[in-house]
């Protein structure tokens, strides 16, 4: 029996090693791909923070809209004796692998009876087309902040709330879209009451620590938060290529309609929270992943000016759900297919004409509505039926 168990473990290690090599090789193939975003933004930022000189005060020349910890990372990469294109993609690949480990651990937590859970979560994550294209071909950093978001979620599963806040703060330090996790964090705080509200101060404290290099360079500590103001209103239209509700209102200017769009997202989330409280539904092993996915998906679906890449965290959460329950495989498949044409277009493969964007938006809208109906029905109906049975027994 023990020999069989050890043999099974060795097979998993062999699979993990093999997939790691394959995933690394596929990413190596994308090393020379130069996307429009790299040429117009990332490389320009690199030149800004390295051309003035070797000192950290070169950060003062940075004009990008990403937070300063990311600019500092670019500055550090400029110290390496290899081209920036390669060093950036190497860092992105590193975070892909760390994220794959975390997703493997989360999958194993929710499906402990399956000894292959970690292996499945790890290997599938590394081979997902959106993950591969995003980091190694496109040169984007969505794997970086998403890794910290999954680290925060894993810390919550381990009942380590201070660590969760630190991880959340690290994610926020790199990308404003980390806000997708905020509704879940607020829900578990409100319903569980297992940690103090003062622990939320760890988030801005972590962000301030991450901005120390920028302060040393000469910025005010306020840069920690003011950098996000330009991001929030930096785009002209409600629709910015993520196939959400605002595709159907894409000509609406951001400055006129963004407040209403944000309020719509907040209203949907508040209704959900009120139903959770009314039905006394607590986050648990049975529903935590679905609560995480639905709240993040709602943010992506209703918030304005969402880039095509901003479905990344939701798509990976849906992948975990599908591994835990194969009957939900349709969920990540459709989600990823709705954004994959845009990923390919970003790296120079194919086109993304208006008719295809419309098809993506229609399918994603139907998926969001279908998932909402299915999830809410199972979450709230089962709880209501259980409460009714208890009342009948008590009577």
mmCIF file of C-alpha atoms in Angstrom:
data_model
loop_
_atom_site.group_PDB
_atom_site.id
_atom_site.type_symbol
_atom_site.label_atom_id
_atom_site.label_comp_id
_atom_site.label_asym_id
_atom_site.label_seq_id
_atom_site.Cartn_x
_atom_site.Cartn_y
_atom_site.Cartn_z
ATOM 1 C CA UNK A 1 0.000 0.000 0.000
ATOM 2 C CA UNK A 2 2.779 2.393 0.979
ATOM 3 C CA UNK A 3 4.742 1.492 -2.162
ATOM 4 C CA UNK A 4 1.701 2.228 -4.335
ATOM 5 C CA UNK A 5 1.218 5.590 -2.627
ATOM 6 C CA UNK A 6 4.887 6.512 -3.135
ATOM 7 C CA UNK A 7 4.679 5.409 -6.764
ATOM 8 C CA UNK A 8 1.651 7.660 -7.304
ATOM 9 C CA UNK A 9 3.547 10.577 -5.769
ATOM 10 C CA UNK A 10 6.544 10.001 -8.030
ATOM 11 C CA UNK A 11 4.277 9.976 -11.091
ATOM 12 C CA UNK A 12 2.805 13.344 -10.053
ATOM 13 C CA UNK A 13 6.299 14.776 -9.585
ATOM 14 C CA UNK A 14 7.268 13.506 -13.024
ATOM 15 C CA UNK A 15 4.163 15.080 -14.592
ATOM 16 C CA UNK A 16 4.807 18.383 -12.814
ATOM 17 C CA UNK A 17 8.450 18.406 -13.964
ATOM 18 C CA UNK A 18 7.475 17.561 -17.552
ATOM 19 C CA UNK A 19 4.713 20.167 -17.757
ATOM 20 C CA UNK A 20 7.011 22.761 -16.179
ATOM 21 C CA UNK A 21 9.585 22.128 -18.906
ATOM 22 C CA UNK A 22 6.959 22.266 -21.678
ATOM 23 C CA UNK A 23 5.412 25.453 -20.229
ATOM 24 C CA UNK A 24 8.842 27.056 -19.969
ATOM 25 C CA UNK A 25 9.719 26.111 -23.545
ATOM 26 C CA UNK A 26 6.433 27.522 -24.914
ATOM 27 C CA UNK A 27 7.139 30.771 -23.115
ATOM 28 C CA UNK A 28 10.671 30.775 -24.518
ATOM 29 C CA UNK A 29 9.152 30.759 -27.999
ATOM 30 C CA UNK A 30 7.548 34.132 -27.259
ATOM 31 C CA UNK A 31 10.757 35.829 -26.149
ATOM 32 C CA UNK A 32 11.139 37.999 -29.269
ATOM 33 C CA UNK A 33 7.484 38.965 -29.740
ATOM 34 C CA UNK A 34 7.107 42.740 -29.430
ATOM 35 C CA UNK A 35 3.519 43.776 -28.803
ATOM 36 C CA UNK A 36 2.114 47.241 -29.346
ATOM 37 C CA UNK A 37 1.819 47.701 -25.584
ATOM 38 C CA UNK A 38 5.475 46.842 -25.096
ATOM 39 C CA UNK A 39 6.606 49.203 -27.831
ATOM 40 C CA UNK A 40 4.347 52.129 -26.904
ATOM 41 C CA UNK A 41 4.308 51.838 -23.108
ATOM 42 C CA UNK A 42 6.559 49.324 -21.373
ATOM 43 C CA UNK A 43 9.717 50.010 -23.359
ATOM 44 C CA UNK A 44 9.082 53.765 -23.247
ATOM 45 C CA UNK A 45 8.832 53.584 -19.452
ATOM 46 C CA UNK A 46 12.031 51.544 -19.346
ATOM 47 C CA UNK A 47 13.857 54.221 -21.331
ATOM 48 C CA UNK A 48 12.442 56.940 -19.062
ATOM 49 C CA UNK A 49 13.770 55.356 -15.854
ATOM 50 C CA UNK A 50 17.150 54.233 -17.226
ATOM 51 C CA UNK A 51 18.246 57.015 -19.607
ATOM 52 C CA UNK A 52 18.729 59.825 -17.015
ATOM 53 C CA UNK A 53 21.404 57.856 -15.159
ATOM 54 C CA UNK A 54 22.047 54.923 -12.808
ATOM 55 C CA UNK A 55 20.646 56.570 -9.669
ATOM 56 C CA UNK A 56 17.231 55.822 -8.219
ATOM 57 C CA UNK A 57 16.252 59.452 -8.809
ATOM 58 C CA UNK A 58 15.760 58.391 -12.437
ATOM 59 C CA UNK A 59 12.302 57.302 -11.293
ATOM 60 C CA UNK A 60 11.348 60.980 -11.326
ATOM 61 C CA UNK A 61 11.306 60.813 -15.129
ATOM 62 C CA UNK A 62 8.622 58.105 -15.138
ATOM 63 C CA UNK A 63 5.394 59.198 -16.849
ATOM 64 C CA UNK A 64 3.541 55.883 -16.984
ATOM 65 C CA UNK A 65 0.178 55.246 -15.364
ATOM 66 C CA UNK A 66 1.207 52.036 -13.569
ATOM 67 C CA UNK A 67 1.989 52.441 -9.839
ATOM 68 C CA UNK A 68 5.517 53.283 -8.739
ATOM 69 C CA UNK A 69 6.449 49.771 -7.452
ATOM 70 C CA UNK A 70 6.110 48.599 -11.050
ATOM 71 C CA UNK A 71 8.293 51.469 -12.253
ATOM 72 C CA UNK A 72 10.857 50.508 -9.598
ATOM 73 C CA UNK A 73 10.781 46.921 -10.856
ATOM 74 C CA UNK A 74 11.476 48.209 -14.391
ATOM 75 C CA UNK A 75 14.357 50.277 -13.008
ATOM 76 C CA UNK A 76 15.818 47.189 -11.321
ATOM 77 C CA UNK A 77 15.496 45.166 -14.525
ATOM 78 C CA UNK A 78 17.531 47.869 -16.226
ATOM 79 C CA UNK A 79 20.479 46.819 -14.038
ATOM 80 C CA UNK A 80 20.559 43.342 -15.557
ATOM 81 C CA UNK A 81 22.980 42.616 -18.414
ATOM 82 C CA UNK A 82 20.218 41.373 -20.723
ATOM 83 C CA UNK A 83 17.708 43.203 -22.954
ATOM 84 C CA UNK A 84 14.684 44.574 -21.140
ATOM 85 C CA UNK A 85 12.298 42.582 -23.358
ATOM 86 C CA UNK A 86 13.794 39.339 -22.082
ATOM 87 C CA UNK A 87 14.171 40.346 -18.428
ATOM 88 C CA UNK A 88 10.561 41.552 -18.265
ATOM 89 C CA UNK A 89 9.239 38.312 -19.717
ATOM 90 C CA UNK A 90 11.459 36.310 -17.351
ATOM 91 C CA UNK A 91 9.909 38.065 -14.360
ATOM 92 C CA UNK A 92 6.412 37.546 -15.772
ATOM 93 C CA UNK A 93 7.176 33.851 -16.259
ATOM 94 C CA UNK A 94 8.431 33.557 -12.690
ATOM 95 C CA UNK A 95 5.132 34.889 -11.385
ATOM 96 C CA UNK A 96 3.264 32.470 -13.675
ATOM 97 C CA UNK A 97 4.973 29.570 -11.916
ATOM 98 C CA UNK A 98 4.390 30.975 -8.417
ATOM 99 C CA UNK A 99 0.734 31.555 -9.293
ATOM 100 C CA UNK A 100 0.463 27.990 -10.599
ATOM 101 C CA UNK A 101 1.740 26.683 -7.255
ATOM 102 C CA UNK A 102 -0.839 28.749 -5.384
ATOM 103 C CA UNK A 103 -3.670 27.608 -7.643
ATOM 104 C CA UNK A 104 -2.504 24.037 -7.121
ATOM 105 C CA UNK A 105 -2.660 24.536 -3.351
ATOM 106 C CA UNK A 106 -6.102 26.153 -3.525
ATOM 107 C CA UNK A 107 -7.383 23.323 -5.721
ATOM 108 C CA UNK A 108 -6.002 20.740 -3.274
ATOM 109 C CA UNK A 109 -7.728 22.551 -0.400
ATOM 110 C CA UNK A 110 -11.119 22.337 -2.074
ATOM 111 C CA UNK A 111 -10.631 18.807 -3.379
ATOM 112 C CA UNK A 112 -8.454 17.027 -0.773
ATOM 113 C CA UNK A 113 -9.871 13.591 -1.577
ATOM 114 C CA UNK A 114 -8.196 13.696 -5.001
ATOM 115 C CA UNK A 115 -4.440 13.174 -4.711
ATOM 116 C CA UNK A 116 -4.004 14.713 -8.164
ATOM 117 C CA UNK A 117 -5.626 18.043 -7.262
ATOM 118 C CA UNK A 118 -2.420 20.023 -6.812
ATOM 119 C CA UNK A 119 -0.913 18.542 -9.968
ATOM 120 C CA UNK A 120 -4.017 19.410 -12.001
ATOM 121 C CA UNK A 121 -4.239 22.969 -10.719
ATOM 122 C CA UNK A 122 -0.539 23.612 -11.265
ATOM 123 C CA UNK A 123 -0.265 22.058 -14.721
ATOM 124 C CA UNK A 124 -3.502 23.420 -16.193
ATOM 125 C CA UNK A 125 -2.645 26.949 -15.034
ATOM 126 C CA UNK A 126 0.748 26.891 -16.743
ATOM 127 C CA UNK A 127 -0.753 25.655 -20.011
ATOM 128 C CA UNK A 128 -3.704 28.038 -20.246
ATOM 129 C CA UNK A 129 -3.457 30.106 -23.458
ATOM 130 C CA UNK A 130 -4.407 33.376 -21.754
ATOM 131 C CA UNK A 131 -1.713 32.879 -19.100
ATOM 132 C CA UNK A 132 0.960 32.000 -21.666
ATOM 133 C CA UNK A 133 0.130 34.846 -24.049
ATOM 134 C CA UNK A 134 -0.273 37.461 -21.319
ATOM 135 C CA UNK A 135 3.149 37.039 -19.760
ATOM 136 C CA UNK A 136 5.512 35.569 -22.346
ATOM 137 C CA UNK A 137 4.180 36.976 -25.623
ATOM 138 C CA UNK A 138 2.291 40.145 -24.725
ATOM 139 C CA UNK A 139 4.659 41.102 -21.899
ATOM 140 C CA UNK A 140 1.845 42.088 -19.539
ATOM 141 C CA UNK A 141 1.880 41.854 -15.744
ATOM 142 C CA UNK A 142 -1.553 40.444 -14.941
ATOM 143 C CA UNK A 143 0.037 37.300 -13.548
ATOM 144 C CA UNK A 144 1.924 39.436 -11.023
ATOM 145 C CA UNK A 145 -0.962 41.075 -9.201
ATOM 146 C CA UNK A 146 -3.225 38.038 -9.723
ATOM 147 C CA UNK A 147 -0.643 35.870 -7.972
ATOM 148 C CA UNK A 148 -0.899 38.125 -4.923
ATOM 149 C CA UNK A 149 -4.716 38.009 -5.097
ATOM 150 C CA UNK A 150 -4.675 34.209 -4.997
ATOM 151 C CA UNK A 151 -2.103 34.378 -2.202
ATOM 152 C CA UNK A 152 -4.520 36.602 -0.247
ATOM 153 C CA UNK A 153 -7.384 34.166 -0.867
ATOM 154 C CA UNK A 154 -5.216 31.228 0.217
ATOM 155 C CA UNK A 155 -4.278 33.096 3.406
ATOM 156 C CA UNK A 156 -7.997 33.528 4.124
ATOM 157 C CA UNK A 157 -8.499 29.789 3.682
ATOM 158 C CA UNK A 158 -5.712 29.269 6.238
ATOM 159 C CA UNK A 159 -7.385 31.739 8.651
ATOM 160 C CA UNK A 160 -4.396 34.118 8.444
ATOM 161 C CA UNK A 161 -6.104 37.470 8.070
ATOM 162 C CA UNK A 162 -3.030 39.730 8.622
ATOM 163 C CA UNK A 163 -1.177 37.817 5.899
ATOM 164 C CA UNK A 164 -4.256 38.131 3.677
ATOM 165 C CA UNK A 165 -4.190 41.907 4.078
ATOM 166 C CA UNK A 166 -0.466 42.061 3.300
ATOM 167 C CA UNK A 167 -0.946 40.028 0.116
ATOM 168 C CA UNK A 168 -3.900 42.200 -0.859
ATOM 169 C CA UNK A 169 -1.799 45.308 -0.245
ATOM 170 C CA UNK A 170 0.982 43.904 -2.434
ATOM 171 C CA UNK A 171 -1.512 43.219 -5.225
ATOM 172 C CA UNK A 172 -2.905 46.765 -4.952
ATOM 173 C CA UNK A 173 0.639 48.117 -5.082
ATOM 174 C CA UNK A 174 0.918 46.873 -8.652
ATOM 175 C CA UNK A 175 -2.548 47.181 -10.158
ATOM 176 C CA UNK A 176 -5.790 48.983 -9.398
ATOM 177 C CA UNK A 177 -7.733 45.997 -10.777
ATOM 178 C CA UNK A 178 -6.889 44.170 -7.555
ATOM 179 C CA UNK A 179 -10.121 45.804 -6.395
ATOM 180 C CA UNK A 180 -11.844 42.714 -7.841
ATOM 181 C CA UNK A 181 -10.978 40.906 -4.601
ATOM 182 C CA UNK A 182 -12.247 43.699 -2.334
ATOM 183 C CA UNK A 183 -15.959 42.687 -2.329
ATOM 184 C CA UNK A 184 -15.022 39.169 -1.193
ATOM 185 C CA UNK A 185 -12.761 40.509 1.573
ATOM 186 C CA UNK A 186 -15.508 42.860 2.793
ATOM 187 C CA UNK A 187 -18.074 40.041 2.711
ATOM 188 C CA UNK A 188 -15.963 37.660 4.811
ATOM 189 C CA UNK A 189 -15.213 40.474 7.261
ATOM 190 C CA UNK A 190 -18.876 41.471 7.610
ATOM 191 C CA UNK A 191 -20.277 37.959 7.892
ATOM 192 C CA UNK A 192 -17.535 36.148 9.817
ATOM 193 C CA UNK A 193 -16.347 38.916 12.172
ATOM 194 C CA UNK A 194 -13.190 36.885 12.746
ATOM 195 C CA UNK A 195 -10.741 39.775 12.482
ATOM 196 C CA UNK A 196 -10.677 43.430 13.455
ATOM 197 C CA UNK A 197 -11.600 46.184 11.037
ATOM 198 C CA UNK A 198 -8.259 47.775 11.976
ATOM 199 C CA UNK A 199 -6.530 45.037 9.994
ATOM 200 C CA UNK A 200 -7.714 46.792 6.824
ATOM 201 C CA UNK A 201 -5.091 49.442 7.642
ATOM 202 C CA UNK A 202 -2.471 46.828 6.760
ATOM 203 C CA UNK A 203 -3.422 47.285 3.102
ATOM 204 C CA UNK A 204 -2.419 50.982 2.765
ATOM 205 C CA UNK A 205 0.528 50.392 5.117
ATOM 206 C CA UNK A 206 1.837 47.676 2.800
ATOM 207 C CA UNK A 207 1.350 49.958 -0.185
ATOM 208 C CA UNK A 208 3.313 52.732 1.534
ATOM 209 C CA UNK A 209 6.183 50.330 2.234
ATOM 210 C CA UNK A 210 6.190 49.248 -1.410
ATOM 211 C CA UNK A 211 6.501 52.914 -2.442
ATOM 212 C CA UNK A 212 9.557 53.630 -0.280
ATOM 213 C CA UNK A 213 11.899 53.503 -3.338
ATOM 214 C CA UNK A 214 9.762 56.163 -5.033
ATOM 215 C CA UNK A 215 9.929 58.348 -1.909
ATOM 216 C CA UNK A 216 13.712 57.902 -1.796
ATOM 217 C CA UNK A 217 13.802 58.978 -5.448
ATOM 218 C CA UNK A 218 12.072 62.236 -4.520
ATOM 219 C CA UNK A 219 8.318 61.630 -4.736
ATOM 220 C CA UNK A 220 5.883 62.506 -1.978
ATOM 221 C CA UNK A 221 4.464 59.500 -0.039
ATOM 222 C CA UNK A 222 1.112 60.568 -1.508
ATOM 223 C CA UNK A 223 2.249 59.062 -4.841
ATOM 224 C CA UNK A 224 1.182 55.740 -3.306
ATOM 225 C CA UNK A 225 -2.444 56.687 -3.850
ATOM 226 C CA UNK A 226 -2.496 59.608 -6.288
ATOM 227 C CA UNK A 227 -1.058 57.462 -9.079
ATOM 228 C CA UNK A 228 -4.403 55.641 -9.264
ATOM 229 C CA UNK A 229 -6.366 58.815 -9.951
ATOM 230 C CA UNK A 230 -4.948 59.050 -13.464
ATOM 231 C CA UNK A 231 -5.709 55.369 -14.067
ATOM 232 C CA UNK A 232 -9.348 55.663 -13.009
ATOM 233 C CA UNK A 233 -10.187 58.336 -15.555
ATOM 234 C CA UNK A 234 -7.538 57.818 -18.176
ATOM 235 C CA UNK A 235 -9.780 56.355 -20.887
ATOM 236 C CA UNK A 236 -12.440 58.128 -22.946
ATOM 237 C CA UNK A 237 -15.173 55.480 -23.249
ATOM 238 C CA UNK A 238 -17.120 53.110 -21.018
ATOM 239 C CA UNK A 239 -16.093 50.184 -23.234
ATOM 240 C CA UNK A 240 -12.402 49.397 -23.508
ATOM 241 C CA UNK A 241 -12.328 45.929 -25.083
ATOM 242 C CA UNK A 242 -13.378 43.662 -22.196
ATOM 243 C CA UNK A 243 -16.654 42.134 -23.538
ATOM 244 C CA UNK A 244 -18.946 43.393 -20.792
ATOM 245 C CA UNK A 245 -22.210 45.329 -20.630
ATOM 246 C CA UNK A 246 -20.636 48.525 -21.919
ATOM 247 C CA UNK A 247 -19.906 47.133 -25.382
ATOM 248 C CA UNK A 248 -23.560 47.873 -26.132
ATOM 249 C CA UNK A 249 -23.043 51.495 -24.998
ATOM 250 C CA UNK A 250 -19.484 51.944 -26.240
ATOM 251 C CA UNK A 251 -19.994 55.447 -27.625
ATOM 252 C CA UNK A 252 -20.873 56.754 -24.152
ATOM 253 C CA UNK A 253 -18.047 58.956 -22.790
ATOM 254 C CA UNK A 254 -16.422 57.916 -19.519
ATOM 255 C CA UNK A 255 -16.583 61.345 -17.908
ATOM 256 C CA UNK A 256 -20.385 61.451 -18.235
ATOM 257 C CA UNK A 257 -21.417 57.891 -17.458
ATOM 258 C CA UNK A 258 -18.639 56.337 -15.346
ATOM 259 C CA UNK A 259 -20.245 57.243 -12.006
ATOM 260 C CA UNK A 260 -23.487 55.559 -13.013
ATOM 261 C CA UNK A 261 -21.586 52.455 -14.176
ATOM 262 C CA UNK A 262 -19.688 52.237 -10.890
ATOM 263 C CA UNK A 263 -22.897 52.687 -8.905
ATOM 264 C CA UNK A 264 -24.516 49.892 -10.912
ATOM 265 C CA UNK A 265 -21.693 47.531 -9.911
ATOM 266 C CA UNK A 266 -21.916 48.615 -6.264
ATOM 267 C CA UNK A 267 -25.716 48.177 -6.268
ATOM 268 C CA UNK A 268 -25.469 44.628 -7.647
ATOM 269 C CA UNK A 269 -22.901 43.730 -4.999
ATOM 270 C CA UNK A 270 -24.975 45.302 -2.197
ATOM 271 C CA UNK A 271 -28.068 43.345 -3.233
ATOM 272 C CA UNK A 272 -25.980 40.176 -3.096
ATOM 273 C CA UNK A 273 -24.651 41.015 0.370
ATOM 274 C CA UNK A 274 -28.147 41.801 1.664
ATOM 275 C CA UNK A 275 -29.347 38.420 0.434
ATOM 276 C CA UNK A 276 -26.404 36.717 2.127
ATOM 277 C CA UNK A 277 -27.270 38.429 5.416
ATOM 278 C CA UNK A 278 -31.012 37.811 5.096
ATOM 279 C CA UNK A 279 -30.557 34.102 4.315
ATOM 280 C CA UNK A 280 -27.704 33.779 6.834
ATOM 281 C CA UNK A 281 -25.358 32.332 4.209
ATOM 282 C CA UNK A 282 -21.725 32.188 5.319
ATOM 283 C CA UNK A 283 -18.672 31.748 3.066
ATOM 284 C CA UNK A 284 -17.627 28.088 3.338
ATOM 285 C CA UNK A 285 -15.738 25.356 1.542
ATOM 286 C CA UNK A 286 -18.900 24.702 -0.479
ATOM 287 C CA UNK A 287 -19.470 28.244 -1.769
ATOM 288 C CA UNK A 288 -16.324 30.376 -1.233
ATOM 289 C CA UNK A 289 -14.969 29.918 -4.756
ATOM 290 C CA UNK A 290 -18.330 30.798 -6.299
ATOM 291 C CA UNK A 291 -18.713 33.887 -4.095
ATOM 292 C CA UNK A 292 -15.199 34.932 -5.090
ATOM 293 C CA UNK A 293 -15.919 34.399 -8.785
ATOM 294 C CA UNK A 294 -19.336 36.048 -8.850
ATOM 295 C CA UNK A 295 -18.234 39.190 -6.994
ATOM 296 C CA UNK A 296 -15.133 39.585 -9.195
ATOM 297 C CA UNK A 297 -17.128 38.810 -12.356
ATOM 298 C CA UNK A 298 -19.705 41.440 -11.367
ATOM 299 C CA UNK A 299 -16.938 44.028 -11.026
ATOM 300 C CA UNK A 300 -15.577 43.156 -14.449
ATOM 301 C CA UNK A 301 -19.014 43.091 -16.039
ATOM 302 C CA UNK A 302 -20.287 46.456 -14.751
ATOM 303 C CA UNK A 303 -17.238 48.643 -14.089
ATOM 304 C CA UNK A 304 -16.309 51.039 -16.924
ATOM 305 C CA UNK A 305 -13.205 51.031 -19.127
ATOM 306 C CA UNK A 306 -12.246 47.421 -18.484
ATOM 307 C CA UNK A 307 -9.393 46.196 -20.662
ATOM 308 C CA UNK A 308 -9.608 42.805 -22.321
ATOM 309 C CA UNK A 309 -6.978 41.528 -19.847
ATOM 310 C CA UNK A 310 -9.054 42.368 -16.784
ATOM 311 C CA UNK A 311 -10.965 39.099 -17.007
ATOM 312 C CA UNK A 312 -7.728 37.292 -16.086
ATOM 313 C CA UNK A 313 -8.463 36.819 -12.364
ATOM 314 C CA UNK A 314 -12.059 35.708 -12.994
ATOM 315 C CA UNK A 315 -11.007 33.266 -15.685
ATOM 316 C CA UNK A 316 -8.453 31.592 -13.430
ATOM 317 C CA UNK A 317 -10.932 31.402 -10.559
ATOM 318 C CA UNK A 318 -13.378 29.706 -12.928
ATOM 319 C CA UNK A 319 -10.629 27.243 -13.880
ATOM 320 C CA UNK A 320 -10.219 26.255 -10.223
ATOM 321 C CA UNK A 321 -13.977 25.745 -9.956
ATOM 322 C CA UNK A 322 -13.916 23.505 -13.054
ATOM 323 C CA UNK A 323 -11.072 21.383 -11.660
ATOM 324 C CA UNK A 324 -12.937 20.964 -8.377
ATOM 325 C CA UNK A 325 -16.189 20.178 -10.216
ATOM 326 C CA UNK A 326 -15.771 19.017 -13.806
ATOM 327 C CA UNK A 327 -19.455 19.762 -14.496
ATOM 328 C CA UNK A 328 -18.506 23.456 -14.427
ATOM 329 C CA UNK A 329 -15.955 23.094 -17.228
ATOM 330 C CA UNK A 330 -18.166 25.145 -19.544
ATOM 331 C CA UNK A 331 -17.641 28.195 -17.342
ATOM 332 C CA UNK A 332 -13.888 28.851 -17.852
ATOM 333 C CA UNK A 333 -14.015 27.563 -21.432
ATOM 334 C CA UNK A 334 -16.548 30.177 -22.497
ATOM 335 C CA UNK A 335 -14.962 32.942 -20.401
ATOM 336 C CA UNK A 336 -11.532 32.371 -21.943
ATOM 337 C CA UNK A 337 -12.910 32.033 -25.465
ATOM 338 C CA UNK A 338 -14.623 35.422 -25.082
ATOM 339 C CA UNK A 339 -11.279 37.182 -24.566
ATOM 340 C CA UNK A 340 -8.816 34.925 -26.407
ATOM 341 C CA UNK A 341 -9.309 36.609 -29.833
ATOM 342 C CA UNK A 342 -8.272 39.907 -28.253
ATOM 343 C CA UNK A 343 -5.175 38.299 -26.706
ATOM 344 C CA UNK A 344 -4.188 36.892 -30.086
ATOM 345 C CA UNK A 345 -4.832 40.211 -31.802
ATOM 346 C CA UNK A 346 -2.634 41.978 -29.229
ATOM 347 C CA UNK A 347 0.347 39.832 -30.240
ATOM 348 C CA UNK A 348 -0.303 40.166 -33.964
ATOM 349 C CA UNK A 349 -2.306 37.004 -34.616
ATOM 350 C CA UNK A 350 -5.606 37.487 -36.453
ATOM 351 C CA UNK A 351 -8.052 40.358 -36.207
ATOM 352 C CA UNK A 352 -10.750 41.395 -33.769
ATOM 353 C CA UNK A 353 -13.381 43.090 -36.000
ATOM 354 C CA UNK A 354 -16.531 44.698 -34.639
ATOM 355 C CA UNK A 355 -18.759 41.699 -35.448
ATOM 356 C CA UNK A 356 -16.467 39.429 -33.423
ATOM 357 C CA UNK A 357 -16.416 41.911 -30.537
ATOM 358 C CA UNK A 358 -20.216 41.903 -30.619
ATOM 359 C CA UNK A 359 -20.304 38.099 -30.531
ATOM 360 C CA UNK A 360 -17.877 38.102 -27.580
ATOM 361 C CA UNK A 361 -19.994 40.639 -25.687
ATOM 362 C CA UNK A 362 -23.276 38.806 -26.341
ATOM 363 C CA UNK A 363 -21.837 35.444 -25.264
ATOM 364 C CA UNK A 364 -20.151 36.909 -22.180
ATOM 365 C CA UNK A 365 -23.364 38.712 -21.193
ATOM 366 C CA UNK A 366 -25.391 35.518 -21.541
ATOM 367 C CA UNK A 367 -22.720 33.663 -19.563
ATOM 368 C CA UNK A 368 -22.775 36.223 -16.743
ATOM 369 C CA UNK A 369 -26.579 36.152 -16.531
ATOM 370 C CA UNK A 370 -26.703 32.345 -16.719
ATOM 371 C CA UNK A 371 -24.033 31.924 -14.064
ATOM 372 C CA UNK A 372 -25.744 34.490 -11.826
ATOM 373 C CA UNK A 373 -29.082 32.651 -12.062
ATOM 374 C CA UNK A 374 -27.497 29.250 -11.484
ATOM 375 C CA UNK A 375 -25.279 30.393 -8.621
ATOM 376 C CA UNK A 376 -27.927 32.440 -6.810
ATOM 377 C CA UNK A 377 -30.513 29.690 -7.163
ATOM 378 C CA UNK A 378 -28.232 27.052 -5.647
ATOM 379 C CA UNK A 379 -26.810 29.346 -2.979
ATOM 380 C CA UNK A 380 -30.044 30.849 -1.704
ATOM 381 C CA UNK A 381 -32.643 28.191 -2.512
ATOM 382 C CA UNK A 382 -30.725 25.426 -0.760
ATOM 383 C CA UNK A 383 -30.270 27.602 2.318
ATOM 384 C CA UNK A 384 -33.959 28.544 2.337
ATOM 385 C CA UNK A 385 -35.019 24.890 1.980
ATOM 386 C CA UNK A 386 -32.680 23.898 4.805
ATOM 387 C CA UNK A 387 -34.114 26.615 7.087
ATOM 388 C CA UNK A 388 -37.666 25.540 6.239
ATOM 389 C CA UNK A 389 -36.889 21.925 7.194
ATOM 390 C CA UNK A 390 -35.409 23.041 10.513
ATOM 391 C CA UNK A 391 -38.524 25.088 11.289
ATOM 392 C CA UNK A 392 -40.753 22.123 10.430
ATOM 393 C CA UNK A 393 -38.784 19.847 12.740
ATOM 394 C CA UNK A 394 -38.897 22.437 15.514
ATOM 395 C CA UNK A 395 -42.674 22.714 15.142
#
